Short mmCIF file of C-alpha atoms in Angstrom, two decimals:
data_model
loop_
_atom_site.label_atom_id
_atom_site.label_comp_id
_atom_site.label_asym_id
_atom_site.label_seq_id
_atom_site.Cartn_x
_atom_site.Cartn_y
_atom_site.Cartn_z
CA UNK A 1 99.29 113.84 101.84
CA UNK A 2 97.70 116.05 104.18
CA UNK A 3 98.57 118.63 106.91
CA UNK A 4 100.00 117.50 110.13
CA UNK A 5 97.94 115.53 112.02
CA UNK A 6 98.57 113.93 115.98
CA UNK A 7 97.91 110.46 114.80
CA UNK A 8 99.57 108.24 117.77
CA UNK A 9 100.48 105.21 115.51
CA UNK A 10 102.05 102.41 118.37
CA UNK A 11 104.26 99.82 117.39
CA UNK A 12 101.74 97.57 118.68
CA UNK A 13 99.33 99.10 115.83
CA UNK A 14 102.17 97.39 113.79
CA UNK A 15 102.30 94.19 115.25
CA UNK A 16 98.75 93.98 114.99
CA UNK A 17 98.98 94.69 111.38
CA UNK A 18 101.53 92.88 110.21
CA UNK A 19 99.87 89.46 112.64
CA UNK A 20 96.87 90.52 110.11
CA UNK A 21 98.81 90.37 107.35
CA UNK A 22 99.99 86.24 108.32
CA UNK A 23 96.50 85.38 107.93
CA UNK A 24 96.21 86.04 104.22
CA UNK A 25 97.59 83.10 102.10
CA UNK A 26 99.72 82.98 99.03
CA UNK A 27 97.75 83.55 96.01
CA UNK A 28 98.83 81.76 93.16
CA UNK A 29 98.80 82.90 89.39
CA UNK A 30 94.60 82.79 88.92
CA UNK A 31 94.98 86.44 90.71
CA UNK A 32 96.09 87.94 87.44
CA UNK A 33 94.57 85.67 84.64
CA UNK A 34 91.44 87.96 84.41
CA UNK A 35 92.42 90.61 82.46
CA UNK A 36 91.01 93.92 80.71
CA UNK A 37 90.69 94.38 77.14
CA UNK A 38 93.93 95.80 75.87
CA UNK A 39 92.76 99.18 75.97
CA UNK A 40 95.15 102.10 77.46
CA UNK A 41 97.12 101.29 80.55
CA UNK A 42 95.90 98.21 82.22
CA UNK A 43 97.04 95.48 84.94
CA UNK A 44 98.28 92.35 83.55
CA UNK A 45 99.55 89.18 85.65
CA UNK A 46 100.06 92.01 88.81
CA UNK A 47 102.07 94.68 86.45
CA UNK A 48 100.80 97.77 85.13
CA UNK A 49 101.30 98.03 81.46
CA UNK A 50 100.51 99.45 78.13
CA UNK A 51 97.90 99.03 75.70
CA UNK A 52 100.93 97.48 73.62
CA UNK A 53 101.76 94.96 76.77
CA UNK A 54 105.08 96.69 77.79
CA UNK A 55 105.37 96.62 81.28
CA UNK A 56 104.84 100.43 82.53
CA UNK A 57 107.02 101.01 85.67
CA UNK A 58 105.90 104.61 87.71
CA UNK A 59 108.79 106.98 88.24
CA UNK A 60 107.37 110.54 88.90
CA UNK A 61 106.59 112.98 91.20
CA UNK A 62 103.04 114.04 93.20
CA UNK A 63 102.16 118.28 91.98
CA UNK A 64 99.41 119.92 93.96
CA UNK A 65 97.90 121.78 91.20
CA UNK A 66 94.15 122.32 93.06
CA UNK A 67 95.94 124.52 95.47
CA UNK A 68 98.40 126.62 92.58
CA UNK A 69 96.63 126.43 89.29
CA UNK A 70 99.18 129.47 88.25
CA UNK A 71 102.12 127.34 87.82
CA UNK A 72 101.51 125.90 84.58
CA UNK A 73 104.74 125.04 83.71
CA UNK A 74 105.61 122.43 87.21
CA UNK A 75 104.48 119.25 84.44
CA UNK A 76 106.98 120.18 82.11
CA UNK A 77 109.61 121.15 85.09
CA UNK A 78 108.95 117.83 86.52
CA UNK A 79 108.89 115.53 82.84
CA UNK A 80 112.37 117.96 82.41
CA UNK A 81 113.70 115.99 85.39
CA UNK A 82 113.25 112.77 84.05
CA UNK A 83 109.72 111.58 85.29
CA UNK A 84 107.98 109.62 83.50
CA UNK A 85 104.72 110.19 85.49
CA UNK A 86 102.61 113.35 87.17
CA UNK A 87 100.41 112.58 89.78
CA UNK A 88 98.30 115.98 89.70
CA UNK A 89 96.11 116.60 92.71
CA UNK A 90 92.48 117.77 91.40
CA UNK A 91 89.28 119.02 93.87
CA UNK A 92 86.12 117.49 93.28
CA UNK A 93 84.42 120.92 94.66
CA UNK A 94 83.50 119.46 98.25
CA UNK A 95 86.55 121.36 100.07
CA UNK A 96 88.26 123.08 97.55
CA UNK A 97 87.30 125.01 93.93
CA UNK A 98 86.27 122.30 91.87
CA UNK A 99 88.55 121.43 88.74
CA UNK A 100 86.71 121.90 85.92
CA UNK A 101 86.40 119.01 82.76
CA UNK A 102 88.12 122.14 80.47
CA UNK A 103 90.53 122.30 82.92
CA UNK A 104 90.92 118.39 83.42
CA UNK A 105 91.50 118.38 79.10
CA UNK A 106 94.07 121.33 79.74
CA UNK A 107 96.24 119.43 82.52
CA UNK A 108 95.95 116.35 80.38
CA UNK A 109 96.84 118.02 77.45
CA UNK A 110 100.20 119.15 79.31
CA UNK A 111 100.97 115.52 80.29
CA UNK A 112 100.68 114.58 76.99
CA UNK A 113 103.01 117.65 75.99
CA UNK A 114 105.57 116.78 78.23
CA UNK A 115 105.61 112.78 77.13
CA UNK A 116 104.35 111.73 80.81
CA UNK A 117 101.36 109.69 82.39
CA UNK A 118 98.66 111.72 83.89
CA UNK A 119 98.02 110.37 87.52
CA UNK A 120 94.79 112.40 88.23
CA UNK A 121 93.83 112.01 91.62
CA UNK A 122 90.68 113.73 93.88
CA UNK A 123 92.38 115.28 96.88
CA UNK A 124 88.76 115.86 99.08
CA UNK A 125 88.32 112.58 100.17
CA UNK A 126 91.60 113.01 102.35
CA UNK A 127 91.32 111.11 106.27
CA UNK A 128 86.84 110.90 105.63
CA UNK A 129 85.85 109.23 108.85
CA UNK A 130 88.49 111.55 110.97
CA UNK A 131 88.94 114.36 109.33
CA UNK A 132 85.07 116.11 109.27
CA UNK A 133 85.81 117.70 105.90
CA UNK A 134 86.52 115.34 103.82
CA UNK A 135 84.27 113.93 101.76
CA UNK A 136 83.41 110.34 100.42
CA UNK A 137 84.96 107.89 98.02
CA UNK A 138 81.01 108.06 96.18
CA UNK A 139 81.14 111.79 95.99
CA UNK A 140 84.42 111.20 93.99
CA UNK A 141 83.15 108.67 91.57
CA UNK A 142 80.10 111.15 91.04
CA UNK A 143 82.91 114.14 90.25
CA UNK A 144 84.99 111.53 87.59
CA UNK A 145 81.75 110.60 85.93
CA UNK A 146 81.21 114.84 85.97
CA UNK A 147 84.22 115.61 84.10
CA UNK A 148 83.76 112.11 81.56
CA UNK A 149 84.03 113.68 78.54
CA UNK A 150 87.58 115.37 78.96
CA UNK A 151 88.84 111.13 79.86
CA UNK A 152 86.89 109.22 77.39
CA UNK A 153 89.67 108.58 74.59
CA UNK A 154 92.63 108.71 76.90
CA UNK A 155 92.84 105.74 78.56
CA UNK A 156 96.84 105.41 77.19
CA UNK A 157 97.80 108.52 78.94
CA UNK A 158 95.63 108.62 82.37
CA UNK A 159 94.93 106.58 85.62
CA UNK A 160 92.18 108.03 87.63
CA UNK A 161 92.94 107.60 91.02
CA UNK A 162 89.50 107.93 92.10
CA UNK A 163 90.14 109.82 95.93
CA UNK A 164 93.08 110.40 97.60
CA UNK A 165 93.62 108.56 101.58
CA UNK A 166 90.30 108.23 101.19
CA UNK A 167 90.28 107.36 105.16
CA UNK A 168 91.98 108.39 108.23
CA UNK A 169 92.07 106.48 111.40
CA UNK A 170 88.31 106.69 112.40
CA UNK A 171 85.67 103.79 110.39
CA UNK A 172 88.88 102.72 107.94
CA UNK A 173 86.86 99.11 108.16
CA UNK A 174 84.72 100.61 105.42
CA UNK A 175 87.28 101.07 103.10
CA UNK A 176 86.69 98.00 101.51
CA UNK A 177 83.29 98.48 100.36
CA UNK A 178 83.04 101.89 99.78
CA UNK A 179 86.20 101.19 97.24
CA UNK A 180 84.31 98.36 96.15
CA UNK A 181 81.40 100.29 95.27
CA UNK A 182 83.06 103.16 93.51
CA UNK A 183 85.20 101.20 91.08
CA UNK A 184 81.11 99.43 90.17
CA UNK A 185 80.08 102.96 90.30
CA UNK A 186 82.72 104.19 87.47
CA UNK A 187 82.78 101.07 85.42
CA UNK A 188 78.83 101.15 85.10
CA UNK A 189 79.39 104.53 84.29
CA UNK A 190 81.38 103.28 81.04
CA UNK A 191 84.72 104.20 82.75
CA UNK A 192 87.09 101.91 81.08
CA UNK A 193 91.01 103.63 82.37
CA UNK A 194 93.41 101.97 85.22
CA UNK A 195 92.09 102.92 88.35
CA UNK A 196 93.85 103.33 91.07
CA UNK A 197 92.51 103.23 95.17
CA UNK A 198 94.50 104.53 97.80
CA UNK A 199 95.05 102.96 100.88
CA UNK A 200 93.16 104.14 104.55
CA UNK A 201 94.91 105.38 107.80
CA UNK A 202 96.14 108.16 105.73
CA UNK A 203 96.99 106.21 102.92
CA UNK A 204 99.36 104.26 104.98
CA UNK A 205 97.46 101.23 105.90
CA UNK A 206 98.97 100.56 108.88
CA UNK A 207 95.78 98.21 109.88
CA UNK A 208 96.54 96.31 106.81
CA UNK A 209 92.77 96.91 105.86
CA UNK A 210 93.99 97.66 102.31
CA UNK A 211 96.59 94.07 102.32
CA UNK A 212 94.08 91.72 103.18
CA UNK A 213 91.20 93.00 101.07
CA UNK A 214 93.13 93.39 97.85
CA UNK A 215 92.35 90.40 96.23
CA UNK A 216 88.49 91.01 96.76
CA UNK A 217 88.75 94.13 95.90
CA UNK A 218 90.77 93.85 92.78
CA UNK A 219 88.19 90.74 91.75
CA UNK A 220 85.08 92.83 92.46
CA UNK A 221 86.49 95.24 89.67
CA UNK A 222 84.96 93.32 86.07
CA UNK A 223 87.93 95.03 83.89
CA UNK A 224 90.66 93.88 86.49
CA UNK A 225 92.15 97.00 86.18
CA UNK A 226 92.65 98.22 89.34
CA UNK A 227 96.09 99.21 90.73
CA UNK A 228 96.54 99.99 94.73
CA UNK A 229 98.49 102.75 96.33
CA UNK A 230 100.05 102.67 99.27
CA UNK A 231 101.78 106.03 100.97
CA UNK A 232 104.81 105.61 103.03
CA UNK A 233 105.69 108.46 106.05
CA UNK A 234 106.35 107.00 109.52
CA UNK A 235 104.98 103.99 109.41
CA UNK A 236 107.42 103.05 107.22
CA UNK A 237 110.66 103.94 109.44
CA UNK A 238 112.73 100.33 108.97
CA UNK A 239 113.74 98.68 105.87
CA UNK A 240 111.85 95.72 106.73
CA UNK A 241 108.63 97.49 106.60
CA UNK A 242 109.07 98.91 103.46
CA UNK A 243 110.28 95.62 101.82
CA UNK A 244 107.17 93.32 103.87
CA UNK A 245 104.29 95.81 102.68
CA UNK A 246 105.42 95.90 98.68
CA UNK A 247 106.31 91.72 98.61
CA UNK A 248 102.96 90.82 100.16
CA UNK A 249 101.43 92.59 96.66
CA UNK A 250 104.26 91.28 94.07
CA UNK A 251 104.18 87.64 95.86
CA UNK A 252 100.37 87.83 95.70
CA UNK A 253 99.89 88.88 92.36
CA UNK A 254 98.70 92.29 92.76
CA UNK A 255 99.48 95.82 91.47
CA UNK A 256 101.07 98.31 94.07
CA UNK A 257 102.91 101.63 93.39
CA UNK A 258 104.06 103.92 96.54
CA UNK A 259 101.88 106.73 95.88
CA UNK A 260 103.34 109.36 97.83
CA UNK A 261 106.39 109.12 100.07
CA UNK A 262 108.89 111.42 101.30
CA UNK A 263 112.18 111.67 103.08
CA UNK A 264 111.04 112.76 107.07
CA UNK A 265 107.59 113.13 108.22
CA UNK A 266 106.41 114.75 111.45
CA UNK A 267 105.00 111.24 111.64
CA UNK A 268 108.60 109.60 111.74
CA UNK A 269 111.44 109.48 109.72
CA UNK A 270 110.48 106.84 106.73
CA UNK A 271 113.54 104.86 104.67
CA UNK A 272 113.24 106.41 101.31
CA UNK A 273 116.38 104.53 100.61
CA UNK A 274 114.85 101.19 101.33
CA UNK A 275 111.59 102.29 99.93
CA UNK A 276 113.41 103.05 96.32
CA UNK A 277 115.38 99.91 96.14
CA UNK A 278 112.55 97.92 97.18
CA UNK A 279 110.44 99.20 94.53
CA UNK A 280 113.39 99.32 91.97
CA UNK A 281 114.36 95.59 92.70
CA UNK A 282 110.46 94.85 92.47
CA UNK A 283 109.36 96.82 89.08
CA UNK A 284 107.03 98.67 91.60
CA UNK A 285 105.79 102.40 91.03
CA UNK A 286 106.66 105.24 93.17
CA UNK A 287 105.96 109.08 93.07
CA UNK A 288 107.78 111.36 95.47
CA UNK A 289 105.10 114.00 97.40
CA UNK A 290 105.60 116.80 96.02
CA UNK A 291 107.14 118.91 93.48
CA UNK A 292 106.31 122.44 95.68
CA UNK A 293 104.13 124.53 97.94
CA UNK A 294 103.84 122.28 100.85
CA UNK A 295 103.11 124.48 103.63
CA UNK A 296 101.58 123.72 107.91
CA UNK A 297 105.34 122.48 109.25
CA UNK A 298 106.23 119.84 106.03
CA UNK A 299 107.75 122.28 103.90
CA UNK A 300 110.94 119.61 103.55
CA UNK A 301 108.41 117.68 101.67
CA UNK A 302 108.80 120.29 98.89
CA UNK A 303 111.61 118.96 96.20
CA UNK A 304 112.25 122.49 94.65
CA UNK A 305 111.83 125.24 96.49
CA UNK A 306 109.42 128.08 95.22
CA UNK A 307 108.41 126.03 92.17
CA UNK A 308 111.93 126.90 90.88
CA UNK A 309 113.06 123.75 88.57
CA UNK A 310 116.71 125.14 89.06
CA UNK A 311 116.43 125.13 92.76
CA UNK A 312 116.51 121.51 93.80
CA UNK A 313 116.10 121.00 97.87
CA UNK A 314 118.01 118.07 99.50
CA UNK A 315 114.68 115.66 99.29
CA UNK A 316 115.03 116.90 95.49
CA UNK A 317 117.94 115.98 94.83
CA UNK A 318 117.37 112.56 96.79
CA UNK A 319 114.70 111.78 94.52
CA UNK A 320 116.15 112.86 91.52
CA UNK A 321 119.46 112.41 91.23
CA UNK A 322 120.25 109.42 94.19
CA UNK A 323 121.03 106.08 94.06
CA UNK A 324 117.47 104.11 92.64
CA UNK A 325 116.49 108.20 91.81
CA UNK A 326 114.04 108.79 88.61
CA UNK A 327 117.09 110.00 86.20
CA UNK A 328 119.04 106.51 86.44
CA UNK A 329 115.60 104.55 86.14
CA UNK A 330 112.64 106.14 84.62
CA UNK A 331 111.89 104.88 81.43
CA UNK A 332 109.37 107.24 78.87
CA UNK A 333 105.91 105.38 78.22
CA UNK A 334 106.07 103.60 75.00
CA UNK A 335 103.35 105.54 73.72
CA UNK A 336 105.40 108.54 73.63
CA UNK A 337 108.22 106.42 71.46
CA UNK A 338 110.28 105.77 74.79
CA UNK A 339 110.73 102.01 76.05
CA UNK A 340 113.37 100.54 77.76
CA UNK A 341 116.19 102.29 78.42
CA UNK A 342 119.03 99.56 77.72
CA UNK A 343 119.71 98.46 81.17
CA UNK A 344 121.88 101.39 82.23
CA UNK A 345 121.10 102.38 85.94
CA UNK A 346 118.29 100.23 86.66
CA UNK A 347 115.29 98.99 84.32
CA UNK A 348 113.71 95.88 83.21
CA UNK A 349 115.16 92.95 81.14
CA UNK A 350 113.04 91.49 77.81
CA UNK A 351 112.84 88.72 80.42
CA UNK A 352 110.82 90.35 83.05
CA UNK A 353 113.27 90.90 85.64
CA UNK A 354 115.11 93.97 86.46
CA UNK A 355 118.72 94.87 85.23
CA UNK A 356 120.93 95.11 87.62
CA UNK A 357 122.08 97.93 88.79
CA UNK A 358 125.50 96.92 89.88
CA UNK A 359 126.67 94.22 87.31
CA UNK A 360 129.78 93.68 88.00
CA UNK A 361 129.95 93.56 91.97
CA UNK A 362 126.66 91.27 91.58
CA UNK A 363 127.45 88.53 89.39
CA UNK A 364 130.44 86.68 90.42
CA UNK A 365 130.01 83.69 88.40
CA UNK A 366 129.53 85.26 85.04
CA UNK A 367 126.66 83.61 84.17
CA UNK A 368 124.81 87.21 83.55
CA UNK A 369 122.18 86.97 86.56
CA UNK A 370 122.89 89.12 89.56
CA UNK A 371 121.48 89.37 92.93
CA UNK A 372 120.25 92.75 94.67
CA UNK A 373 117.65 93.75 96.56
CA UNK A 374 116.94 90.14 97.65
CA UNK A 375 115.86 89.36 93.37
CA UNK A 376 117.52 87.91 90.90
CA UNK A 377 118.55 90.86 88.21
CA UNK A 378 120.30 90.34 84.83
CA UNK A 379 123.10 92.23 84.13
CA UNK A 380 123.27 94.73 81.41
CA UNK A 381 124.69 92.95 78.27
CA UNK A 382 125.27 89.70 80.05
CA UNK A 383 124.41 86.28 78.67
CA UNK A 384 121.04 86.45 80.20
CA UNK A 385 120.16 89.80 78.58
CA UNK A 386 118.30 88.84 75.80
CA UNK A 387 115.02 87.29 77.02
CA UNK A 388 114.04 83.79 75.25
CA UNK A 389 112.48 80.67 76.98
CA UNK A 390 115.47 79.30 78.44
CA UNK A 391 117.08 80.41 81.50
CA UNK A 392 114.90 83.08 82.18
CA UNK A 393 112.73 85.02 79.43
CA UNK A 394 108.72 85.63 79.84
CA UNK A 395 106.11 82.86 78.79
CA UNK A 396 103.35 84.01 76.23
CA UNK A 397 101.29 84.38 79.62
CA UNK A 398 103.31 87.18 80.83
CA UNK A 399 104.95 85.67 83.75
CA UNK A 400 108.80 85.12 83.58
CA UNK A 401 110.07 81.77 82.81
CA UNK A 402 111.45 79.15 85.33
CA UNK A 403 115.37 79.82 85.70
CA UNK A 404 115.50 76.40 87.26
CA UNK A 405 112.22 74.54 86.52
CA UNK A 406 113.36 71.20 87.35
CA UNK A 407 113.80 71.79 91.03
CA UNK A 408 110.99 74.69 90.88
CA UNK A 409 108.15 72.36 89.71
CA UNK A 410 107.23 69.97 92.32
CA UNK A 411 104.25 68.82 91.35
CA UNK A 412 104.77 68.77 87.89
CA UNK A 413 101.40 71.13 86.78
CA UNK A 414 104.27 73.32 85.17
CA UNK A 415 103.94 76.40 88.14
CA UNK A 416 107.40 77.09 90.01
CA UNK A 417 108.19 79.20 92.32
CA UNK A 418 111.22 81.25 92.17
CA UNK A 419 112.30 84.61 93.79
CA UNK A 420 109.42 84.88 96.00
CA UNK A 421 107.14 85.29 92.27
CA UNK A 422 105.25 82.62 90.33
CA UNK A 423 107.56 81.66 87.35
CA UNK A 424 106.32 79.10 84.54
CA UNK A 425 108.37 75.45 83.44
CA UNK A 426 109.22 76.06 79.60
CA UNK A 427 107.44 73.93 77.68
CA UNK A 428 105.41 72.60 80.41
CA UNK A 429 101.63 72.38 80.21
CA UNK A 430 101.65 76.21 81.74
CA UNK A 431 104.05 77.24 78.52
CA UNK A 432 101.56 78.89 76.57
#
């Protein structure tokens, strides 16, 4: 997020990007097979998870710390809400005051405290290429590898998001080498956490520039741990949108979480409601921008006002509290003792898919699957709910099984394809 800006983004800028987006074909399962050593939080088979394996699903909030390093108590406010996930804005020192490694330690030491995962995130890179302050996406791998010695050891508890919209609308082309080069830059550097790269255009990649170089970028990265963000304003005004730009990553494969998003934007009015189901339905991340102290005309963005926990606003309470909201479907990092939260309000089966969050209005059959959010969802307690390799259930390869894998499998190499995701034939040659 930034200040307002007089970005003219055209519907034709749109078309142009989603025509972009026809030209990149389906990958199949080979995106996800290379994986990083089971250390900390980590990408596996397109989903971020745990050191332990157990898929770890983003449900927090965006807190400007750089800008009010006072209010020491907005992690706990915010992990008192229900988040499971803090997405702290730090300064690498080439706009702002630089945040210190003592004070990196400090802010991860709070995470920890309040049982949520540290998003840490350098804010300076913000719209490089338009905005003539901002600095680069190499400057920001030289600040991480700065403040080293307050990550090393907590890869279970932090993703570095290495700069934030680290391009605006001017020379976004070079996003995909300059991310290229700074993931090489932190992993040579003995790095070893999730990162995580923003999208350009302001983080909203209406070019596509950050779709259609995903796959090389997340292959150039020799841990495969490398998780994309994508912000949603304006550009993001229909349903269809929303739903397009988060299936092109699940279909292909690929890690996405919605970074930032809020309710309006000076921009245009984005569909947080189709934004939230889309990523519920999907098992996709988001974090709501921002917990307070927005200021320059998008002080609606703030979801408390004054930093006052008791004082939700109405894009609070949205967030919160509303249908696909963090309280009915955040689930606590296992590494804190939480883990899934029994299927009430949302969630994610033992067999990969989500719970449905409607069960009885969504299976009329009885059979225990569902159907929302254009996926198939189990219902809580149903006959699917249970996981195992028949049905339904994940493979020892960590993609769900092949409800149907007779009429799924084609070609017999034991690959279906089922609810727009790569799904594998039990007992099939792919079965193991």
């Amino acid at each position: 997020m930034r200040k307002p800006r007089n970005t003219l983004i055209t519907k034709a800028g749109m078309a142009f990007a989603a025509a972009l987006g026809l030209l990149v074909s389906i990958a199949g399962p080979s995106v996800g097979d290379a994986e990083a050593a089971p250390t900390g939080i980590r990408v596996s088979n397109g989903n971020v998870v745990e050191a332990n394996g157990n898929e770890f699903v983003m449900r927090g909030v965006n807190h400007a710390y750089t800008w009010y390093p006072d209010r020491t108590s907005s992690i706990a406010d915010i992990a008192a809400k229900g988040a499971n996930t803090v997405r702290v804005v730090l300064s690498s020192g080439d706009r702002w005051t630089r945040t210190s490694a003592s004070e990196v330690s400090t802010l991860i030491g709070q995470c920890k405290a309040s049982k949520v995962i540290c998003v840490l995130e350098v804010h300076d890179t913000t719209g490089y290429g338009e905005d003539g302050a901002a600095t680069t996406l190499d400057k920001a791998a030289d600040y991480w590898i700065g403040v080293k010695s307050a990550l090393q050891g907590q890869e279970d508890y932090v993703v570095v998001n290495i700069g934030n919209e680290p391009f605006g609308n001017t020379g976004y082309t070079a996003w995909t080498d300059a991310t290229k080069s700074a993931i090489g830059k932190l992993r040579n550097a003995g790095l070893d956490h999730a990162l995580m790269v923003d999208a350009p255009n302001w983080g909203q990649d209406w070019s596509g520039t950050m779709r259609n170089n995903a796959a090389s970028v997340f292959a150039s990265d020799p841990d495969r741990n490398t998780i994309f963000s994508i912000h949603m304003y304006g550009v993001y005004d229909t349903a269809t949108e929303a739903r397009d730009y988060l299936n092109h990553f699940v279909n292909n494969g690929l890690p996405i979480v919605v970074g930032e998003f809020g309710d309006q934007h000076s921009d245009g009015n984005p569909d947080e409601d189709a934004i939230m189901a889309t990523a519920q339905s999907l098992g996709v991340g988001y974090l709501g921008w921002s917990w307070s102290g927005n200021g320059s005309g998008v002080e609606y963005l703030d979801l408390v006002n004054g930093f006052n926990a008791n004082s939700l606003t109405n894009w609070g309470e949205r967030l919160f509290n509303g249908a696909n909201g963090i309280a009915a479907t955040s689930e606590t990092a296992t590494v804190y003792g939480g883990g899934d939260g029994g299927g009430t309000g949302g969630g994610t089966a033992p067999n990969g898919y989500p719970y449905c969050v409607d069960g009885s209005s969504s299976d009329p059959d009885g059979d225990g699957w569902g159907w929302e959010n254009s996926r198939s969802c189990v219902v809580p307690g149903g006959g699917a709910d249970g996981g195992g390799g028949t049905g339904g259930g994940t493979a020892p390869n960590g993609y769900p099984y092949c409800v149907d894998g007779s009429s799924s499998d084609p070609d017999g190499d034991g690959w279906g394809w089922e609810n727009s995701r790569s799904c594998v034939v039990p007992g099939s040659g792919a079965d193991n």
